[in-house]
CSV table of C-alpha atoms in Angstrom, one decimal:
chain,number,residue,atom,x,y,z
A,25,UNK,CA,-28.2,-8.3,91.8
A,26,UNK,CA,-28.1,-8.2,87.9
A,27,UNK,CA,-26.5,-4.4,87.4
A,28,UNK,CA,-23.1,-3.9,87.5
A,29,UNK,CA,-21.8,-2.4,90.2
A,30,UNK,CA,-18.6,-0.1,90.1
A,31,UNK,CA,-17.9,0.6,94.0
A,32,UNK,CA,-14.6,1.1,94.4
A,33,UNK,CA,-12.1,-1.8,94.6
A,34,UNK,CA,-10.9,-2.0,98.3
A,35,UNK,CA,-6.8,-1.4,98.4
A,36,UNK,CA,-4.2,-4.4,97.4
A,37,UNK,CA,-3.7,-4.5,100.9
A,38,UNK,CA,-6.9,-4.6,102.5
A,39,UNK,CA,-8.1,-6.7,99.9
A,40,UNK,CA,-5.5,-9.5,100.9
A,41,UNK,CA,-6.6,-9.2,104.9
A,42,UNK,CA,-10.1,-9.3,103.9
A,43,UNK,CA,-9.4,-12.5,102.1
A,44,UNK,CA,-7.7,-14.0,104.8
A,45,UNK,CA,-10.0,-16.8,106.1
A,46,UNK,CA,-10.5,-17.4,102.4
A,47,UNK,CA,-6.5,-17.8,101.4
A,48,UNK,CA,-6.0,-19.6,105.0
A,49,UNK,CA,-9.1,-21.9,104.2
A,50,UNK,CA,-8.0,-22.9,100.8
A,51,UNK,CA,-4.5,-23.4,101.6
A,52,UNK,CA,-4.9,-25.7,104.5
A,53,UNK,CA,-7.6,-28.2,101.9
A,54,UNK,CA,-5.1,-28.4,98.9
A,55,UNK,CA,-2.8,-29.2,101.8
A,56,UNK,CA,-4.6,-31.8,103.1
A,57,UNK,CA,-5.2,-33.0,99.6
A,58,UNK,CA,-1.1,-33.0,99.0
A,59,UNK,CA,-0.7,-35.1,102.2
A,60,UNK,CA,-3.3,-37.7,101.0
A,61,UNK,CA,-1.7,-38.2,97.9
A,62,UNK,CA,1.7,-38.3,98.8
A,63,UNK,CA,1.0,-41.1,101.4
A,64,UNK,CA,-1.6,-43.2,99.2
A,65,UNK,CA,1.4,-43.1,95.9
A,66,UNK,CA,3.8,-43.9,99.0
A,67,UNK,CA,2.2,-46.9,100.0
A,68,UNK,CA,1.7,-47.7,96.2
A,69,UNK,CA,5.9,-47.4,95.6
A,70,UNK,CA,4.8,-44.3,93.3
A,71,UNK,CA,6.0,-41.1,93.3
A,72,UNK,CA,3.5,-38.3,93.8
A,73,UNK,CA,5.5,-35.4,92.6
A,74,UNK,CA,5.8,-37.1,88.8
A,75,UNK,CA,1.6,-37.3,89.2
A,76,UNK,CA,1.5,-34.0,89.6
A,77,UNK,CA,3.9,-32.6,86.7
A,78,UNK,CA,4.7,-35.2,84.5
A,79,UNK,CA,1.6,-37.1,83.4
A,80,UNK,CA,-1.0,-36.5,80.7
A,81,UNK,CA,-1.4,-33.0,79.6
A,82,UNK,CA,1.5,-32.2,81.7
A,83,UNK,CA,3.9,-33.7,79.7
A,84,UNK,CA,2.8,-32.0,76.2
A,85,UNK,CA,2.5,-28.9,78.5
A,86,UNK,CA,7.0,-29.4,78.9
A,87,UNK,CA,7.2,-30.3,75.4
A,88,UNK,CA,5.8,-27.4,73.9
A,89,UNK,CA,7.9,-25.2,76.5
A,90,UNK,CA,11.3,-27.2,75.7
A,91,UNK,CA,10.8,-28.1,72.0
A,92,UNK,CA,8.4,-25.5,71.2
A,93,UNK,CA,5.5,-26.2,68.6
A,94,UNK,CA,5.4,-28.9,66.0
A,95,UNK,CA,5.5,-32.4,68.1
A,96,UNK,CA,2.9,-34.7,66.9
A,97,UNK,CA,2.1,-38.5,67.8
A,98,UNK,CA,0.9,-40.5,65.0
A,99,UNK,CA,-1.3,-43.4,66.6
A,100,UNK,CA,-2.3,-46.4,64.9
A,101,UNK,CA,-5.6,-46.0,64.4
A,102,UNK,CA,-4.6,-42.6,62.2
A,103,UNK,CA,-5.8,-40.4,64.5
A,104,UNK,CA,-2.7,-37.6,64.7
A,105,UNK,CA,-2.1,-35.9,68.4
A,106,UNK,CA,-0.7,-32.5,67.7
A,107,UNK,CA,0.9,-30.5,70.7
A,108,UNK,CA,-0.7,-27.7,68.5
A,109,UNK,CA,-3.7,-28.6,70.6
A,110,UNK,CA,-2.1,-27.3,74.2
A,111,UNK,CA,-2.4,-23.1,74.2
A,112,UNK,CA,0.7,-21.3,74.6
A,113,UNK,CA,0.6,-19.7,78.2
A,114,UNK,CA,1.5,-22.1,80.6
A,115,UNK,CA,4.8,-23.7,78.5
A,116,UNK,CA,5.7,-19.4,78.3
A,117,UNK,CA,5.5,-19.7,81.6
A,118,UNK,CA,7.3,-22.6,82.3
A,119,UNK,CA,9.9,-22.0,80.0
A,120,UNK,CA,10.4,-18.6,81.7
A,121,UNK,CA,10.7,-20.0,85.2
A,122,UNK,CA,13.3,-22.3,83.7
A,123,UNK,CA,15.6,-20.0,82.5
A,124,UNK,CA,15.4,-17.6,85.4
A,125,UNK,CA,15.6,-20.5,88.1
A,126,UNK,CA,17.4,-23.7,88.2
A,127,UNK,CA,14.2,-25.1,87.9
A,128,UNK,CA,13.2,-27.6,85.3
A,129,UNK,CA,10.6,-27.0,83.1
A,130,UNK,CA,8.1,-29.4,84.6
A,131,UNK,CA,8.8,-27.5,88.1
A,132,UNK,CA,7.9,-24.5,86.3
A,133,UNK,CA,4.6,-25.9,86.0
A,134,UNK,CA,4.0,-27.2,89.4
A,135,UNK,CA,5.3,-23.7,90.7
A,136,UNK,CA,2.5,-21.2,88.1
A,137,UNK,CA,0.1,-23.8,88.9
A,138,UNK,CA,0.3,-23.6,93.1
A,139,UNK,CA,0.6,-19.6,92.8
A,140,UNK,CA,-2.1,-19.9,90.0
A,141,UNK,CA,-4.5,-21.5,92.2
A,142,UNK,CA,-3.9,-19.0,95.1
A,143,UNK,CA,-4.7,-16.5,92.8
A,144,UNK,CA,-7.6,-18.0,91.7
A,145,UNK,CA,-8.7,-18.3,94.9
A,146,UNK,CA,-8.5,-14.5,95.4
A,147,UNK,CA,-10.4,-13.9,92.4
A,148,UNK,CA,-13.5,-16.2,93.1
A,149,UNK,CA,-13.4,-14.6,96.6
A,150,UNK,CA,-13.3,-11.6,95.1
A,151,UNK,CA,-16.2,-12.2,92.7
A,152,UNK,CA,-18.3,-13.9,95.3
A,153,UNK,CA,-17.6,-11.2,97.7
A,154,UNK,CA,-18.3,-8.1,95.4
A,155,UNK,CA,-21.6,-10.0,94.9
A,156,UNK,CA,-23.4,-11.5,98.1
A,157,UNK,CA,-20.6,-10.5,100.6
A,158,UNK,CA,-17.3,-11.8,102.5
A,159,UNK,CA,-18.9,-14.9,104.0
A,160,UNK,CA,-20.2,-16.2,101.0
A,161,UNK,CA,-16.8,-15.8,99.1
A,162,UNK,CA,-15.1,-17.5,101.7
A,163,UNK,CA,-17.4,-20.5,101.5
A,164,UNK,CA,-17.0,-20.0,97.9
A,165,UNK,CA,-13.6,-20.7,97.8
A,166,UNK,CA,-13.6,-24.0,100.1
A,167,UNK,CA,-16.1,-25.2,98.2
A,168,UNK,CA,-14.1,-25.0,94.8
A,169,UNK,CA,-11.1,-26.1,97.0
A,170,UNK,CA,-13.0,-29.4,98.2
A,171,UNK,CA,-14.5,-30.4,94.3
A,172,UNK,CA,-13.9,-33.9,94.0
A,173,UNK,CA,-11.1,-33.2,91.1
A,174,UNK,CA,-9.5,-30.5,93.5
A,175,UNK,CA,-6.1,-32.4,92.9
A,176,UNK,CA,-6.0,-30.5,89.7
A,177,UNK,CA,-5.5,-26.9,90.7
A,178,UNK,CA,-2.4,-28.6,92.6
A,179,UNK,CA,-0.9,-30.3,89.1
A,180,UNK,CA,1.0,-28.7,86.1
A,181,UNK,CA,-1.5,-28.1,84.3
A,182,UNK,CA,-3.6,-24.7,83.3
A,183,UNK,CA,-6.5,-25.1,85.2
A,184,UNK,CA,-5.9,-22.8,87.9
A,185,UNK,CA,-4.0,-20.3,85.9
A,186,UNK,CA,-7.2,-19.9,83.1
A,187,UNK,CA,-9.7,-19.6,86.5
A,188,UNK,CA,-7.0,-17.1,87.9
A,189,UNK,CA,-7.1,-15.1,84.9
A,190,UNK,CA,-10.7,-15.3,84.3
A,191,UNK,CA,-11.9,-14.5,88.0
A,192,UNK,CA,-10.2,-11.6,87.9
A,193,UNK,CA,-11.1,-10.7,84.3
A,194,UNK,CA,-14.8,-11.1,85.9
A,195,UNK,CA,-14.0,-9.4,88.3
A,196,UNK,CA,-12.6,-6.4,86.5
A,197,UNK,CA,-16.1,-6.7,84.4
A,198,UNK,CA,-17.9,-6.3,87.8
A,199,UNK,CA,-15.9,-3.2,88.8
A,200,UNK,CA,-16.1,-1.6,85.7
A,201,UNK,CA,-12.1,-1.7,84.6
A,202,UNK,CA,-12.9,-2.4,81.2
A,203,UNK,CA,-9.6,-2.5,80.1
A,204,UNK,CA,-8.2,-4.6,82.5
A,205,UNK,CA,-10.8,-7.6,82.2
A,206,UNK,CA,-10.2,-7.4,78.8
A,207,UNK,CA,-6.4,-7.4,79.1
A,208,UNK,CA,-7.0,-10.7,81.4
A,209,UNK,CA,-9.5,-12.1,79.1
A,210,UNK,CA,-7.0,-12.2,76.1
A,211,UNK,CA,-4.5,-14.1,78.6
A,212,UNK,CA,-7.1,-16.3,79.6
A,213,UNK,CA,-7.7,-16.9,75.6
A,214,UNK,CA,-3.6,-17.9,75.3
A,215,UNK,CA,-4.6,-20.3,78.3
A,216,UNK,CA,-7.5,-22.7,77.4
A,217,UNK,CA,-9.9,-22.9,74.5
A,218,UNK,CA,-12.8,-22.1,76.8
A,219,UNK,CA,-11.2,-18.4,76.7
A,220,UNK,CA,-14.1,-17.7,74.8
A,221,UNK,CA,-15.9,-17.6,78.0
A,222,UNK,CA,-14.7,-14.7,79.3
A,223,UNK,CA,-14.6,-13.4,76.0
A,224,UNK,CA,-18.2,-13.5,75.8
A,225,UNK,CA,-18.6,-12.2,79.4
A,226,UNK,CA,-16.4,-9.2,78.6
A,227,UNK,CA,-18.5,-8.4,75.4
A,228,UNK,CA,-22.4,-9.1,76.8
A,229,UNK,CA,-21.6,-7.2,79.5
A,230,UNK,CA,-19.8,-4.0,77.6
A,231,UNK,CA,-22.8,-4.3,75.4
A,232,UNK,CA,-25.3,-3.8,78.4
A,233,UNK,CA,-23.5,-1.6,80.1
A,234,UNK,CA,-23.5,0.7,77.1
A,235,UNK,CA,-27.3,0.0,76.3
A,236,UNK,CA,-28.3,0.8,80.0
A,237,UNK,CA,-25.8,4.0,80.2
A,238,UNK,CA,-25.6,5.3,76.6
A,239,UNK,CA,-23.8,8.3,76.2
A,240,UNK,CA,-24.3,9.7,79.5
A,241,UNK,CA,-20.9,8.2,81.4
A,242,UNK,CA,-18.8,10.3,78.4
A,243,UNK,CA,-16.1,9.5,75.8
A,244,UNK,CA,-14.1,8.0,78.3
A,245,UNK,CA,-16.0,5.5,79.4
A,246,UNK,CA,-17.0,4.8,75.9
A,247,UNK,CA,-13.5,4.2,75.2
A,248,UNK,CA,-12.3,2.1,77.6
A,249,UNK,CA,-15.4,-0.2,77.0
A,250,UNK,CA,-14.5,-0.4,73.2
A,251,UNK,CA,-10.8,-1.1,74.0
A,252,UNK,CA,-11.7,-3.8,77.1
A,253,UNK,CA,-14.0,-5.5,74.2
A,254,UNK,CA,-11.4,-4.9,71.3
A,255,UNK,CA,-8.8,-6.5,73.9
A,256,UNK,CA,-10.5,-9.6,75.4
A,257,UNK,CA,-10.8,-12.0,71.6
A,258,UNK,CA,-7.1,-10.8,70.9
A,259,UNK,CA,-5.6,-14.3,72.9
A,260,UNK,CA,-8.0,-16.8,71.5
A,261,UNK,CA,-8.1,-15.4,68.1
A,262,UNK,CA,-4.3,-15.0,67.6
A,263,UNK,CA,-3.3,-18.3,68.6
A,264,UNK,CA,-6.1,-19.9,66.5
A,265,UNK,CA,-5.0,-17.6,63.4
A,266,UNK,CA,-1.6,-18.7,64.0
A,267,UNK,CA,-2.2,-22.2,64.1
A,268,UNK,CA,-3.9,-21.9,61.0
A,269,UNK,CA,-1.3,-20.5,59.6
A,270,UNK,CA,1.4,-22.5,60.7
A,271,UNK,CA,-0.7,-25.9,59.3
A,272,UNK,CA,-1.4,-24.0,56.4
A,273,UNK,CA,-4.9,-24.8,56.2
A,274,UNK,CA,-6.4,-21.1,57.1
A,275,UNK,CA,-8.5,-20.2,59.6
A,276,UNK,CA,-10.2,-23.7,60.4
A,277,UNK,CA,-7.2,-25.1,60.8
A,278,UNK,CA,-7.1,-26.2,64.7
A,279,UNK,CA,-10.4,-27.1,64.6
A,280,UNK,CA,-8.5,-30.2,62.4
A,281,UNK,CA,-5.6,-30.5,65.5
A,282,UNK,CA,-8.6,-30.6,67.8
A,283,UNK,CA,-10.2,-33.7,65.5
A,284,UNK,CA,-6.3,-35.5,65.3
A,285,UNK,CA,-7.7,-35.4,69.2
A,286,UNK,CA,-11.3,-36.9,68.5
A,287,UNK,CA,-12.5,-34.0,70.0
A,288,UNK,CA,-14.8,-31.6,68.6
A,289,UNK,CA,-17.9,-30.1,69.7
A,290,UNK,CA,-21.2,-32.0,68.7
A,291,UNK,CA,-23.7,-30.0,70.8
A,292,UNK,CA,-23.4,-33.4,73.7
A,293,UNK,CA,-24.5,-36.3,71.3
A,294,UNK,CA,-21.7,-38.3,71.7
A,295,UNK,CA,-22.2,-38.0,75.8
A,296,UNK,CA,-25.5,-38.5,75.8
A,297,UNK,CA,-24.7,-42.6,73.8
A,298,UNK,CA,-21.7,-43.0,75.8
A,299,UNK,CA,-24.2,-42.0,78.9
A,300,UNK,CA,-26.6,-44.5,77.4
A,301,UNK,CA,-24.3,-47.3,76.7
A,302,UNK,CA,-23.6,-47.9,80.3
A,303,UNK,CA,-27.2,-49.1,81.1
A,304,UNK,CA,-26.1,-51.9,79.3
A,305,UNK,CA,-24.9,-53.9,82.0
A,306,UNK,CA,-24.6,-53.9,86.0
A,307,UNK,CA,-22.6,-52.3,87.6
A,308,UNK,CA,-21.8,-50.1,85.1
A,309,UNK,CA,-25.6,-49.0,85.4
A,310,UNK,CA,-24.7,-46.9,88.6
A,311,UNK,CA,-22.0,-45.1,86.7
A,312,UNK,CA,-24.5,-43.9,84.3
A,313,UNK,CA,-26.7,-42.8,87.7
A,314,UNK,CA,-24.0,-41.0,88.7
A,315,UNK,CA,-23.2,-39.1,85.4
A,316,UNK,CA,-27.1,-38.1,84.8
A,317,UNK,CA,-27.3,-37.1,88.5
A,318,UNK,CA,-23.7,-35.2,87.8
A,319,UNK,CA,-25.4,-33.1,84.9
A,320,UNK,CA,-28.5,-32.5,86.4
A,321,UNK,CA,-26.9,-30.9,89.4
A,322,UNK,CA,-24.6,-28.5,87.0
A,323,UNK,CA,-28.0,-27.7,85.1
A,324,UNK,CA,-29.9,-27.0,88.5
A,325,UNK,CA,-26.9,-24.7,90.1
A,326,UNK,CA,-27.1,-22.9,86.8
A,327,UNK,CA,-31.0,-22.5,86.8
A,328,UNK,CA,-30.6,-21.4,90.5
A,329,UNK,CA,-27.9,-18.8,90.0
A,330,UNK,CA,-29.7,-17.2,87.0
A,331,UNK,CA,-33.3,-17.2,89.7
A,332,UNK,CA,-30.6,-15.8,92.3
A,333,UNK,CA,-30.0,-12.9,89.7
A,334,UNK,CA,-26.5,-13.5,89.6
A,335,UNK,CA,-24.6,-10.7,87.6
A,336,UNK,CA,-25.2,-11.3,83.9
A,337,UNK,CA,-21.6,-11.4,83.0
A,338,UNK,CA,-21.4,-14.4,85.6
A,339,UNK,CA,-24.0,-16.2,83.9
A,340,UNK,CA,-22.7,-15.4,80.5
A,341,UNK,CA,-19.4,-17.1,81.2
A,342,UNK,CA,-20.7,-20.3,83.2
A,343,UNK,CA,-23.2,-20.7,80.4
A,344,UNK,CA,-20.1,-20.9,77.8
A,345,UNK,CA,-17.9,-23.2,80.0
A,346,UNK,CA,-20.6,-25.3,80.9
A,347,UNK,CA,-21.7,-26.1,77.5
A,348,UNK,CA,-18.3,-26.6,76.2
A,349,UNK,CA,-17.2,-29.0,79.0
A,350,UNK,CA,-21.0,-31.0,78.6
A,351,UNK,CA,-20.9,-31.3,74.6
A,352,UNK,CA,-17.8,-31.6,73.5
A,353,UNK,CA,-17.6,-34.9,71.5
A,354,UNK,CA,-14.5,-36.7,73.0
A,355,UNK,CA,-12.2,-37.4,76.8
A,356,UNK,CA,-15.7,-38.1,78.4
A,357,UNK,CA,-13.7,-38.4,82.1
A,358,UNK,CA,-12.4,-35.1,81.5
A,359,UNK,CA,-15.9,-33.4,81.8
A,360,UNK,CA,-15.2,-32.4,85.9
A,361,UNK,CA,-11.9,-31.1,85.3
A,362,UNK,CA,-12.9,-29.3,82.4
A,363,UNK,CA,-16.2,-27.5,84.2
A,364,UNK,CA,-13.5,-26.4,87.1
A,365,UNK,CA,-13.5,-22.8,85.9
A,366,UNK,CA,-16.6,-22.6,85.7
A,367,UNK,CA,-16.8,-21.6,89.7
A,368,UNK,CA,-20.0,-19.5,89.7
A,369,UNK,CA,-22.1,-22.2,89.6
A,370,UNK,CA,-20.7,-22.4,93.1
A,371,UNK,CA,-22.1,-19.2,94.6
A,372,UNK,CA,-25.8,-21.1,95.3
A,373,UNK,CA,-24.3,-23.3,97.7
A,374,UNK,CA,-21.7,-20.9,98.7
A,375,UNK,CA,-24.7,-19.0,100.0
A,376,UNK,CA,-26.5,-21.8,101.3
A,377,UNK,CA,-23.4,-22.3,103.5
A,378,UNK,CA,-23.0,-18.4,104.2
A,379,UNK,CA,-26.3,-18.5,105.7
A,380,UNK,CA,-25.9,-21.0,108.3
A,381,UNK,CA,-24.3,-21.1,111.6
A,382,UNK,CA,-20.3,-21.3,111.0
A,383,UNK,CA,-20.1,-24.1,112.9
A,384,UNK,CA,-22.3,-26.3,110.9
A,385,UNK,CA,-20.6,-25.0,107.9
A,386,UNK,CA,-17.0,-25.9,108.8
A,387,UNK,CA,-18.1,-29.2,109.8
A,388,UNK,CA,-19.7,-30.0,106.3
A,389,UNK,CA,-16.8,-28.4,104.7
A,390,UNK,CA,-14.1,-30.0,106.8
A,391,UNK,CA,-15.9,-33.8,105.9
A,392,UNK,CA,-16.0,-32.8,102.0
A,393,UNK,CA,-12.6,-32.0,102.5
A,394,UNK,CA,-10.8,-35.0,103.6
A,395,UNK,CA,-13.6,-37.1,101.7
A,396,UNK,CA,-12.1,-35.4,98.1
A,397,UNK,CA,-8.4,-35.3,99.9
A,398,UNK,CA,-8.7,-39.3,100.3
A,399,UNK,CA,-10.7,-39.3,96.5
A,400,UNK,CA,-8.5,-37.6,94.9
A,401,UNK,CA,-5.2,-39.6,96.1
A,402,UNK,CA,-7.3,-42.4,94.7
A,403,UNK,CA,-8.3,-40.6,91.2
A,404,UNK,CA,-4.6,-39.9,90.6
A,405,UNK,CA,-3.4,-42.9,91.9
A,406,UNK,CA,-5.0,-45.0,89.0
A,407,UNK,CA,-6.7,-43.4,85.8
A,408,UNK,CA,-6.5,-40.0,87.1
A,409,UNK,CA,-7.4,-37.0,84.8
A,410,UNK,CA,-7.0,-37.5,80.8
């Protein structure tokens, strides 16, 4: 399928009982992955809950929501870490469950993050479903559930809530609600820096729909295509704009947060050495194995979903996540978490798995599972995610 399709949406409530085995599926995985890490940090005298919420980004997540903008951590090398880095929607979040709960803000995060990833895992069922049919966005679903970073749609951070919005900005764009995915795409911009993904997505595919329609679905349609792609840049560009502002150094001026971070975008150079460098010596050898092996597999499920036909605005959007998670210059062990939204390039092997007897699939999925539940324990249990 490459054409849009605008079928009507089923209703809210068949929609939720056609998603079912998906929600029922997804739910029982992150489960499994809870239990695994909550007895691996108990048998390590660590508390799994402050994994999950207060560690790494989570922490300048809760700063930005208590103290609001303007924290900075001066290191000793010079290089300045700016919570002007960390996009606005999640700490809003949190510092709204806060002050309507007696929740703290780092249970704020935990709490948008678990509904976050139950929505997300609506949308990509959605999505897949709209696509190639309901057993296909099941298995789509467990198989984002089961990545080997799963952990992360369970932790306070924005993960699940920027696939959440973006899924269903997608699938808005598939539907033809202009105005809704690009509503969700200017969330999604207030979410992550890869809101430009959806961004993109929202315009290509406005763009083609108009070039393969023209005038001939009237003013109306017209409209609400123009205001869905007017709309969808509003999130990222505002927040970047008002960063510039607020440093005083224009419109550039969190592209200089982002390099306080050592993190910039250098089209994958500084991957590619760091790839290299680990062919210096044994056994670091097999990590570099494992990282070119990684990449190639992202690059093939990509090939495969654009010789599938997938949807253009699907392509549009993994294409943009994928090479922003692959070539940014810096936080090289970041590169799985930061290619979780980037679910489509699922839908290959979600169809591979739709396509064979269920038992065969549940048994494949069911050893992934427990084999990330028992990984990701692990993962968070020492370096975990940066």
């Amino acid at each position: 399928m490459t054409d849009l399709e605008t079928r009507a949406a089923p209703a809210p409530a068949g929609a939720l009982r056609r998603a079912a085995p998906a929600f029922a599926g997804y739910a029982a995985v992150r489960a499994l992955g809870l239990l695994a890490l909550f007895l691996w940090s108990a048998a390590r005298d660590k508390n799994a809950y402050t994994l999950l919420t207060a560690r790494w980004d989570a922490l300048w997540y809760v700063r930005v929501a208590e103290l609001g903008y303007g924290y900075e951590v001066r290191l000793a090398n010079g290089d300045v870490h700016s919570n002007l880095a960390f996009f606005p929607l999640l700490p809003w979040l949190e510092r709204l469950v806060a002050a309507v709960s007696p929740l703290s803000y780092a249970d704020g995060g935990f709490l948008v993050s678990l509904i976050s990833s139950l929505a997300a895992a609506w949308g990509i069922f959605a999505v897949a479903d709209h696509v190639y049919g309901r057993r296909a966005g099941v298995c789509a679903v467990l198989l984002w559930a089961v990545l080997p970073v799963g952990i992360v749609q369970s932790m306070a951070y924005s993960e699940s809530l920027f696939t959440a919005l973006a899924a269903w900005s997608l699938y808005a764009v598939l539907t033809g609600r202009w105005v809704t995915a690009g509503t969700l795409a200017l969330f999604a911009g207030l979410t992550r820096p890869v809101g430009l993904a959806a961004v993109a997505a929202v315009w290509v595919a406005a763009v083609d729909s108009f070039a393969r329609d023209g005038r001939a679905a009237g003013p109306g349609a017209l409209t609400r295509r123009v205001l869905g792609m007017v709309l969808a840049p509003l999130g990222t560009v505002g927040y970047v704009l008002w960063v510039g502002h607020h440093t005083g150094k224009g419109p550039l001026g969190y592209l200089d947060v982002q390099a306080g971070w050592r993190n910039g975008f250098d089209g994958g150079w500084a991957f590619a050495r760091f790839v290299a460098d680990k062919f210096t010596s044994f056994p670091a050898a097999l990590a570099g194995v494992g990282l070119i092996v990684g990449v190639a597999s992202v690059v093939w499920l990509y090939v495969t979903g654009v010789r599938q036909r997938q949807p253009l605005p699907l392509l549009v959007y993994t294409g943009v996540v994928t090479v922003l998670a692959l070539c940014a210059s810096s936080y090289f062990g970041s590169k799985p978490r930061l290619l979780l939204p980037a679910f489509p390039l699922l839908l290959p092997l979600a169809l591979a798995l739709a396509g064979a007897r269920i038992r065969r699939s549940a048994t494949v999925l069911g050893a992934v599972a427990v084999a990330c539940a028992v990984y990701g324990a692990f993962w968070l249990n020492g370096s975990g995610p940066p």
